XYZ file of C-alpha atoms in Angstrom:
609
model
C -0.024 0.030 0.052
C 1.407 3.416 -0.965
C 1.078 6.003 1.732
C 0.562 9.714 1.194
C 1.298 12.035 4.145
C -1.336 14.637 3.855
C -0.265 16.631 6.939
C 2.882 16.507 8.931
C 2.476 18.514 12.079
C 4.000 17.734 15.456
C 3.119 19.590 18.592
C 4.739 22.968 18.793
C 5.491 25.583 21.409
C 3.248 24.990 24.357
C 0.504 27.308 25.728
C -0.234 27.296 29.472
C -3.708 26.196 30.441
C -5.452 24.223 33.149
C -5.539 20.450 32.868
C -8.850 18.791 33.079
C -7.238 15.524 34.218
C -8.237 12.016 33.305
C -6.288 8.827 33.998
C -3.929 7.587 31.282
C -5.497 4.119 31.432
C -8.865 5.459 30.348
C -7.594 6.188 26.901
C -5.701 2.936 26.127
C -8.267 1.146 24.053
C -8.121 -0.657 20.644
C -8.578 1.451 17.571
C -11.452 0.325 15.405
C -11.107 -0.299 11.705
C -11.142 2.738 9.387
C -14.579 3.815 8.330
C -14.899 4.904 4.680
C -17.410 5.327 1.931
C -16.581 2.925 -0.936
C -16.056 4.688 -4.278
C -15.651 2.684 -7.474
C -12.124 2.791 -8.850
C -11.089 5.459 -6.274
C -7.290 5.604 -5.780
C -7.805 6.134 -1.973
C -8.032 3.135 0.308
C -8.525 5.023 3.652
C -7.525 7.928 5.766
C -6.260 7.713 9.256
C -5.035 9.853 12.093
C -1.467 8.764 12.867
C -0.645 11.498 15.349
C -1.463 11.692 18.241
C -1.444 8.030 19.006
C -4.404 6.318 20.654
C -4.288 6.958 24.424
C -1.505 9.542 24.127
C -0.955 12.350 26.597
C 0.251 15.508 24.793
C 1.168 19.021 25.568
C -0.904 21.952 24.251
C -0.966 22.978 21.525
C -1.333 19.872 19.373
C -0.963 19.513 15.662
C -2.590 16.538 13.871
C -0.869 14.201 11.495
C -3.097 12.398 9.021
C -2.213 9.760 6.456
C -3.989 8.986 3.249
C -3.505 5.285 2.162
C -3.541 4.753 -1.552
C -4.144 1.595 -3.584
C -1.013 0.320 -5.322
C -0.016 2.083 -8.557
C -2.548 4.824 -8.016
C -0.521 7.873 -7.173
C -1.054 9.696 -10.508
C -4.790 9.043 -10.385
C -4.863 10.410 -6.858
C -3.051 13.544 -7.837
C -5.546 14.134 -10.667
C -8.710 13.387 -8.768
C -7.790 14.998 -5.488
C -5.926 18.130 -6.684
C -8.587 20.369 -5.023
C -9.094 18.070 -2.179
C -9.007 18.951 1.495
C -8.546 17.217 4.809
C -10.751 18.237 7.698
C -10.214 17.564 11.448
C -13.046 17.118 13.973
C -12.306 17.277 17.676
C -15.038 16.235 20.209
C -17.708 16.364 17.499
C -16.840 19.810 16.128
C -14.960 20.501 12.922
C -11.996 22.682 13.916
C -9.956 22.846 10.689
C -10.415 22.242 6.971
C -7.371 22.882 4.842
C -5.942 21.830 1.395
C -3.871 18.696 1.611
C -0.487 19.317 3.042
C -1.121 23.003 3.757
C -2.396 23.321 7.315
C -0.817 25.074 10.280
C -3.643 24.422 12.557
C -3.011 23.537 16.288
C -5.505 22.673 18.921
C -5.036 24.378 22.297
C -7.893 23.164 24.519
C -6.735 20.895 27.317
C -8.677 17.913 28.476
C -9.915 14.583 27.000
C -10.203 14.661 23.244
C -11.501 12.426 20.442
C -10.162 13.338 16.959
C -11.433 12.232 13.579
C -10.258 13.165 10.046
C -12.264 13.486 6.870
C -11.166 13.543 3.292
C -13.052 15.416 0.512
C -12.257 15.531 -3.135
C -13.069 19.211 -3.247
C -14.151 21.977 -0.999
C -14.371 22.087 2.820
C -16.406 20.317 5.359
C -18.797 22.850 6.855
C -20.402 22.547 10.302
C -23.211 20.071 9.977
C -22.157 18.901 6.558
C -21.277 15.226 6.362
C -20.849 14.768 2.675
C -17.219 13.575 2.892
C -15.561 10.903 0.845
C -13.567 9.137 3.497
C -13.638 9.100 7.258
C -10.964 7.961 9.697
C -11.460 5.877 12.799
C -11.754 8.113 16.030
C -8.610 8.500 18.158
C -8.852 9.381 21.846
C -6.086 11.167 23.678
C -5.475 13.742 26.431
C -4.017 17.271 26.227
C -2.271 18.747 29.348
C -0.873 22.161 30.111
C 2.866 22.596 30.085
C 3.467 22.258 33.843
C 1.384 19.063 34.297
C 2.722 17.621 31.121
C 6.400 18.131 32.062
C 5.775 16.571 35.513
C 4.030 13.579 33.879
C 6.923 12.964 31.422
C 9.576 13.250 34.160
C 7.747 10.811 36.337
C 7.236 8.327 33.474
C 10.910 8.497 32.643
C 11.927 7.844 36.169
C 9.555 4.905 36.380
C 11.044 3.377 33.263
C 14.559 3.801 34.498
C 13.764 1.877 37.641
C 13.018 -1.172 35.519
C 16.491 -1.399 34.049
C 19.643 -2.787 35.540
C 21.863 -0.412 37.507
C 24.411 1.427 35.367
C 22.550 0.848 32.051
C 23.462 4.333 30.910
C 27.156 4.226 31.867
C 29.426 6.158 29.483
C 32.294 4.346 27.769
C 34.831 5.634 30.273
C 32.661 4.983 33.321
C 32.165 1.387 32.129
C 35.830 0.912 31.485
C 36.743 2.279 34.904
C 34.457 -0.238 36.547
C 36.098 -3.094 34.643
C 39.654 -1.904 35.541
C 38.677 -1.669 39.157
C 36.430 -4.661 39.671
C 36.273 -6.954 36.579
C 33.308 -9.366 36.625
C 33.678 -13.139 36.292
C 31.745 -12.879 33.100
C 34.149 -10.331 31.629
C 37.217 -12.466 32.651
C 35.658 -15.434 31.065
C 35.017 -13.547 27.796
C 38.560 -12.376 27.620
C 40.076 -15.685 28.450
C 38.040 -17.930 26.171
C 37.208 -15.850 23.134
C 39.704 -13.465 21.591
C 37.970 -11.182 19.083
C 38.331 -12.374 15.518
C 36.089 -9.958 13.645
C 38.708 -9.088 11.140
C 40.075 -12.604 10.610
C 39.950 -14.488 7.233
C 36.823 -14.609 5.047
C 33.998 -16.599 6.523
C 32.193 -18.884 4.257
C 28.886 -19.804 5.868
C 26.102 -21.176 3.619
C 23.166 -20.378 5.911
C 24.193 -16.740 6.538
C 21.143 -14.590 5.665
C 21.801 -11.045 6.881
C 24.685 -8.887 8.061
C 23.485 -5.836 10.054
C 25.911 -2.967 10.150
C 24.889 -0.546 12.994
C 26.327 2.982 12.536
C 27.493 4.231 15.878
C 29.371 7.131 17.366
C 32.273 5.310 19.053
C 32.989 7.575 21.982
C 29.487 9.006 22.822
C 27.068 6.112 21.985
C 28.392 3.266 24.176
C 25.137 3.155 26.134
C 23.202 2.588 22.874
C 25.460 -0.241 21.920
C 24.959 -1.815 25.311
C 21.187 -1.523 24.954
C 21.326 -3.251 21.617
C 23.747 -5.987 22.891
C 21.400 -6.765 25.738
C 18.169 -6.635 23.798
C 17.453 -7.253 20.051
C 21.104 -8.290 19.259
C 21.498 -10.518 22.348
C 22.372 -14.197 21.863
C 18.920 -15.245 22.984
C 17.146 -12.788 20.544
C 19.357 -13.037 17.488
C 17.875 -15.279 14.790
C 19.957 -17.944 13.238
C 21.873 -16.723 10.196
C 22.055 -13.059 11.306
C 25.142 -11.211 12.421
C 25.251 -7.659 14.025
C 28.357 -5.492 13.770
C 28.854 -1.942 15.016
C 30.467 0.454 12.555
C 32.641 3.009 14.282
C 35.571 3.931 12.014
C 38.607 5.798 13.284
C 37.446 7.335 16.592
C 37.369 11.032 17.424
C 36.988 12.670 20.902
C 35.725 16.224 21.417
C 38.118 18.504 23.227
C 37.533 21.917 24.672
C 38.142 25.053 22.551
C 39.860 26.616 25.432
C 43.594 26.188 26.100
C 44.338 23.857 28.969
C 46.920 21.529 30.422
C 48.126 19.527 27.441
C 49.483 16.701 29.583
C 46.097 16.279 31.352
C 44.334 16.415 28.007
C 46.607 13.773 26.449
C 46.045 11.542 29.467
C 42.231 11.920 29.152
C 42.311 11.160 25.468
C 44.486 8.194 25.948
C 42.036 6.879 28.623
C 39.191 7.234 26.031
C 41.249 5.279 23.454
C 42.140 2.582 25.924
C 38.373 2.245 26.877
C 37.559 1.769 23.244
C 40.193 -0.929 22.964
C 38.755 -2.741 26.022
C 35.216 -2.602 24.588
C 36.497 -4.116 21.312
C 38.267 -6.947 23.170
C 35.379 -7.760 25.516
C 32.598 -7.856 22.863
C 34.459 -8.395 19.560
C 31.648 -6.686 17.554
C 32.997 -3.026 17.081
C 34.978 -1.951 14.090
C 37.068 1.246 14.425
C 40.337 1.651 12.633
C 39.849 -1.664 10.836
C 37.609 0.474 8.536
C 39.243 3.061 6.409
C 36.966 5.946 7.378
C 36.465 8.669 10.092
C 33.844 8.524 12.812
C 31.905 11.687 11.820
C 28.331 12.504 10.895
C 29.652 14.217 7.806
C 31.442 11.097 6.657
C 28.483 8.723 7.047
C 28.488 7.832 3.393
C 32.079 6.758 3.635
C 31.337 4.723 6.758
C 28.461 2.929 4.841
C 30.807 2.319 1.863
C 33.478 0.801 4.017
C 30.968 -1.468 5.788
C 29.625 -2.722 2.392
C 33.265 -3.439 1.280
C 33.882 -5.261 4.628
C 30.661 -7.307 4.470
C 31.265 -8.283 0.809
C 34.876 -9.456 1.406
C 34.398 -10.912 4.961
C 30.951 -12.490 4.557
C 30.501 -12.994 0.717
C 28.065 -15.872 1.179
C 25.564 -13.684 3.091
C 22.371 -13.010 1.040
C 21.604 -9.523 2.314
C 23.131 -6.653 4.302
C 21.372 -4.069 6.308
C 22.553 -0.601 7.375
C 21.031 0.800 10.528
C 21.307 3.531 13.176
C 22.064 2.674 16.768
C 18.994 4.435 18.254
C 16.446 1.902 17.089
C 14.752 -1.359 17.923
C 14.732 -4.066 15.272
C 12.461 -7.066 15.162
C 15.141 -9.219 13.498
C 12.977 -12.257 13.839
C 10.304 -10.797 11.605
C 12.868 -9.144 9.254
C 14.663 -12.446 8.841
C 11.435 -14.265 8.101
C 10.407 -11.670 5.596
C 13.762 -11.822 3.816
C 13.608 -15.589 3.664
C 10.224 -15.276 1.856
C 11.524 -12.891 -0.699
C 11.776 -14.185 -4.293
C 14.416 -11.623 -5.081
C 17.982 -12.329 -3.754
C 19.728 -10.074 -6.335
C 19.311 -6.410 -7.326
C 17.407 -5.757 -4.136
C 17.416 -2.308 -2.528
C 14.640 -1.512 0.019
C 13.765 0.590 3.023
C 11.521 3.486 4.033
C 11.173 5.324 0.642
C 9.360 8.632 1.224
C 9.248 9.395 -2.489
C 7.021 6.377 -2.978
C 5.058 6.522 0.268
C 4.307 10.284 -0.239
C 3.830 9.918 -3.915
C 5.994 12.995 -4.529
C 9.727 13.678 -5.172
C 11.846 15.586 -2.651
C 13.986 18.601 -3.431
C 17.570 18.811 -2.151
C 18.031 20.914 1.003
C 19.891 24.128 0.144
C 19.766 25.720 3.661
C 23.418 26.067 4.860
C 22.186 25.804 8.462
C 20.897 22.234 7.843
C 22.983 19.136 8.608
C 21.620 17.825 5.298
C 22.721 20.793 3.248
C 23.545 19.904 -0.208
C 25.704 22.274 -2.295
C 24.725 22.718 -5.914
C 28.268 21.826 -6.816
C 27.725 18.416 -5.075
C 24.288 17.813 -6.524
C 22.956 19.989 -9.338
C 19.506 18.626 -9.935
C 16.345 20.109 -8.406
C 14.886 16.787 -7.359
C 16.397 13.939 -5.391
C 16.190 10.394 -6.669
C 13.949 8.142 -4.648
C 15.981 6.729 -1.753
C 15.633 4.623 1.290
C 16.126 6.589 4.479
C 19.501 5.980 6.211
C 18.202 4.791 9.554
C 17.561 1.335 8.090
C 17.832 0.018 4.546
C 18.569 -3.368 2.886
C 20.775 -4.390 -0.001
C 21.219 -7.794 -1.590
C 24.877 -9.027 -1.462
C 25.426 -8.433 -5.157
C 24.732 -4.688 -4.597
C 27.212 -4.651 -1.729
C 29.774 -6.399 -3.860
C 29.253 -3.727 -6.585
C 30.146 -1.046 -3.968
C 33.123 -3.171 -2.772
C 34.621 -3.611 -6.222
C 34.318 0.130 -6.879
C 34.834 1.492 -3.375
C 38.010 3.293 -4.364
C 36.209 5.131 -7.193
C 32.673 5.788 -5.942
C 32.093 9.376 -4.838
C 29.673 10.264 -1.982
C 27.635 13.119 -0.547
C 29.338 13.294 2.808
C 26.827 12.911 5.618
C 23.947 11.860 3.295
C 24.677 8.148 3.035
C 21.047 7.347 2.099
C 21.005 9.600 -0.983
C 24.573 8.489 -1.864
C 23.533 4.751 -1.842
C 20.553 5.543 -4.058
C 22.910 7.203 -6.567
C 25.253 4.281 -6.442
C 22.379 1.908 -7.148
C 21.179 4.007 -10.043
C 24.348 3.279 -11.877
C 23.081 -0.257 -12.068
C 19.543 0.819 -12.707
C 18.356 -0.508 -9.346
C 15.573 1.504 -7.635
C 14.496 1.372 -4.003
C 11.453 -0.563 -2.921
C 9.412 0.016 0.200
C 9.982 -2.247 3.125
C 6.881 -1.948 5.269
C 7.036 -1.515 9.011
C 9.931 0.983 9.344
C 9.033 4.110 11.258
C 10.727 7.071 12.931
C 9.610 8.469 16.260
C 10.927 11.917 15.531
C 8.374 12.389 12.784
C 5.676 9.825 13.668
C 4.358 7.500 16.250
C 4.598 3.865 17.403
C 2.628 1.027 15.836
C 2.329 -2.625 16.995
C 3.035 -4.019 13.507
C 6.412 -2.393 13.170
C 9.648 -4.236 12.493
C 11.811 -1.178 13.220
C 11.273 1.983 15.309
C 13.968 4.686 15.218
C 14.912 7.839 17.244
C 14.633 5.969 20.519
C 16.365 6.480 23.883
C 18.396 3.680 25.464
C 15.642 3.240 27.935
C 13.017 2.896 25.249
C 15.014 0.198 23.411
C 15.021 -1.836 26.685
C 11.262 -1.167 27.346
C 10.267 -2.395 23.858
C 12.377 -5.499 24.394
C 10.681 -6.094 27.780
C 7.307 -5.725 26.067
C 8.232 -8.447 23.602
C 9.741 -10.779 26.235
C 6.655 -10.447 28.378
C 4.316 -10.927 25.411
C 2.906 -7.456 25.446
C 2.155 -5.352 22.432
C 5.207 -3.675 20.774
C 3.869 -0.212 21.807
C 2.616 -1.231 25.228
C 2.969 1.809 27.626
C 4.111 3.954 24.748
C 4.502 7.647 25.439
C 6.281 9.561 22.636
C 8.214 12.071 24.731
C 9.284 9.308 27.125
C 10.559 7.052 24.359
C 12.013 9.743 22.121
C 15.786 10.162 22.112
C 16.654 13.619 23.279
C 18.839 16.098 21.387
C 18.535 14.468 17.977
C 20.846 16.322 15.653
C 22.201 18.582 18.367
C 25.637 19.976 17.569
C 28.640 18.967 19.725
C 30.620 21.662 21.503
C 34.380 21.759 21.177
C 36.438 20.448 18.320
C 37.128 16.868 17.273
C 40.472 15.211 17.949
C 41.510 12.004 16.280
C 42.484 9.306 18.782
C 45.849 8.064 17.623
C 48.349 6.663 20.032
C 51.300 4.292 19.825
C 50.836 0.901 21.459
C 52.952 0.675 24.573
C 55.647 -1.906 25.124
C 55.058 -4.513 27.782
C 57.636 -5.416 30.461
C 57.769 -8.685 32.297
C 59.500 -9.302 35.622
C 59.604 -12.821 37.126
C 60.227 -13.789 40.836
C 59.746 -16.804 42.999
C 57.222 -17.011 45.833
C 58.972 -18.620 48.711
C 57.757 -20.220 51.864
C 58.569 -18.999 55.407
C 61.702 -21.221 55.288
C 62.942 -19.411 52.052
C 62.198 -22.513 49.959
C 60.415 -22.175 46.614
C 56.704 -23.153 46.835
C 56.531 -23.954 43.173
C 54.779 -20.597 42.339
C 56.239 -18.075 39.943
C 54.902 -14.426 40.180
C 54.973 -12.530 36.921
C 54.714 -8.727 37.083
C 53.489 -6.951 33.907
C 53.834 -3.313 33.357
C 54.134 -0.501 30.800
C 55.753 2.956 30.878
C 52.501 4.624 31.954
C 50.845 1.904 33.990
C 51.839 0.268 37.217
C 52.410 -3.483 37.194
C 49.834 -6.285 37.817
C 50.825 -9.655 39.168
C 49.935 -13.011 37.653
C 50.670 -16.345 39.345
C 52.195 -19.375 37.519
C 52.717 -22.891 38.759
C 55.198 -24.387 36.174
C 54.926 -27.900 37.472
C 51.171 -28.114 37.182
C 50.061 -25.525 34.606
C 50.616 -25.612 30.917
C 52.299 -22.684 29.243
C 49.149 -21.937 27.207
C 47.081 -21.748 30.375
C 49.583 -19.377 31.848
C 49.694 -17.242 28.678
C 45.849 -16.891 28.726
C 45.998 -15.766 32.314
C 48.539 -13.076 31.479
C 46.699 -12.037 28.305
C 43.414 -11.628 30.244
C 45.039 -9.315 32.729
C 46.822 -7.270 30.010
C 43.568 -6.841 28.120
C 41.901 -5.412 31.148
C 44.743 -3.317 32.578
C 46.645 -2.423 29.383
C 44.145 -2.837 26.519
C 46.118 -0.579 24.146
C 49.373 -2.561 24.598
C 48.558 -5.611 22.360
C 46.468 -6.428 19.308
C 46.189 -10.182 19.901
C 47.140 -12.672 22.612
C 49.211 -14.621 20.034
C 51.517 -11.690 19.905
C 52.672 -12.411 23.477
C 53.734 -15.986 22.931
C 57.235 -15.463 21.596
C 58.088 -12.573 24.028
C 56.864 -14.280 27.134
C 58.384 -17.682 26.213
C 61.791 -16.060 25.505
C 61.933 -14.066 28.737
C 60.586 -17.017 30.768
C 63.238 -19.336 29.276
C 65.896 -16.797 30.020
C 64.723 -16.552 33.654
C 64.697 -20.423 33.877
C 68.278 -20.725 32.493
C 69.443 -18.188 35.081
C 67.855 -20.175 37.899
C 69.357 -23.411 36.603
C 72.880 -21.870 36.854
C 72.339 -20.177 40.151
C 70.441 -23.132 41.537
C 68.311 -21.371 44.129
C 65.598 -23.951 43.372
C 65.824 -27.601 44.086
C 66.568 -29.780 41.091
C 63.286 -31.655 41.128
C 61.252 -28.443 40.719
C 63.585 -27.313 37.935
C 63.107 -30.609 36.064
C 59.311 -30.295 36.278
C 59.510 -26.693 35.046
C 61.821 -27.607 32.175
C 59.475 -30.429 31.201
C 56.560 -28.057 31.190
C 58.364 -25.522 28.891
C 59.601 -28.202 26.537
C 56.074 -29.655 26.084
C 54.779 -26.341 24.580
């Protein structure tokens, strides 16, 4: 079904009034099916009110967002038949606005309980008492509050949601890393000891690999979003078979103050950020930074997307599809996976949320220099943009990704506009985007229970939706737009970016015996590991009873926690530690401070490796 957005109005600056109250639960009831008057061969299927949502609590004044649903392949007929059409809005039984489609600035100010209904007329306006309309929407009930009551309600709802989550769910990257340095959990130690990250290892050939999801993320500032995703829709228990999720970071940048300060302190702070990133990569093994040849910047998103497609095509060439997604969304990968498996098109496939199709109109490029999506005429000379799938989530078949991979050194891009860029790349192969139903954006819409993706979410909202699904509630159970909406979308960052580039530190090993009270060796060797900037940590080794590989894993685990920037792989330690340990052994064999039997056991242990 093609969708035409007749009005796009979100609530604007608030007006102070007195709330008439009403409990939130009173308005949470099912929406009846759309009422309409059948018209033979009419291009319109129905009209619906999509904002406010049923049962919503909003702040005065409120604008209404209506949506006209068209029959397939009927956009041109709609434009001809409804060129003089109007959309009228009725609140509590009274018509409050009638405007030409797409040209209303009406906002409703009256606080209290409201029921809104929309009407569509082919021509003219709907006068009071006149019911000769062509289509009628289902009624939507909601509540309008004054600013003070509304702000208190939202703050209370946010606090209540936060109490449902685990402690520390919003820790920043550095805060999380400091906790690990100070008190590493058993789970973290086990992760580091048993599974060294291998995300950039050789090409993986996996016949049942269906989908690779690349999640675009801001490395330094969006750690809490990555954690929300790892613990919800991309968790081991939720991830469908044949689907992989990878976070796309690129070369990380940190924001530093514009003011002059202590350079040594600044360098130490930046190094701490870099080491925190290295620790996250080692613990989870799903974050790509300098492995991708791109910079972590909004204005380089197209390059980030290109590098991911190159990575996916070379690392996972047998996967059928790739998906590019933002990190502030919830994905129903179970439903997405099932839908992709049912597709009869595994090549030349490009799909997503395509506004040019859903709105039945083309979009002009943004020429406002103040906009983040500003397009210079020198970059793009045409007055209309090609149809494109919005960048928050879109799909490509692997042959499309391989085309980008083969040409990644030659393909040009439009900076931060990765979605338009991908559309232009696909046009070179005469591939056009198709709509993938169920992808919505909270910043310009509302929640629906049939969605497979909802974007513009806070970390808390991602967790709330996952809990809804786990507890067999509706997807939008307990939905409140302002509570779920991610704050400060598109807000500029203060300061200037600084690329995080540091040399890896050298590791130093010192060995010593642990003796008994009688100054005899107890069979335990203490290894102290340090760097030029970090104090040493001690690791115990029992040469007579532990294999060298076990000892090496113990050392590597401690190094990854305490000196994450010092090594790139545990295998790199093997030769250095073995050589220095053998040197220490030979010295003890000459000096003979240890009894011969212990030395023989130690020698046997070393020779077996």
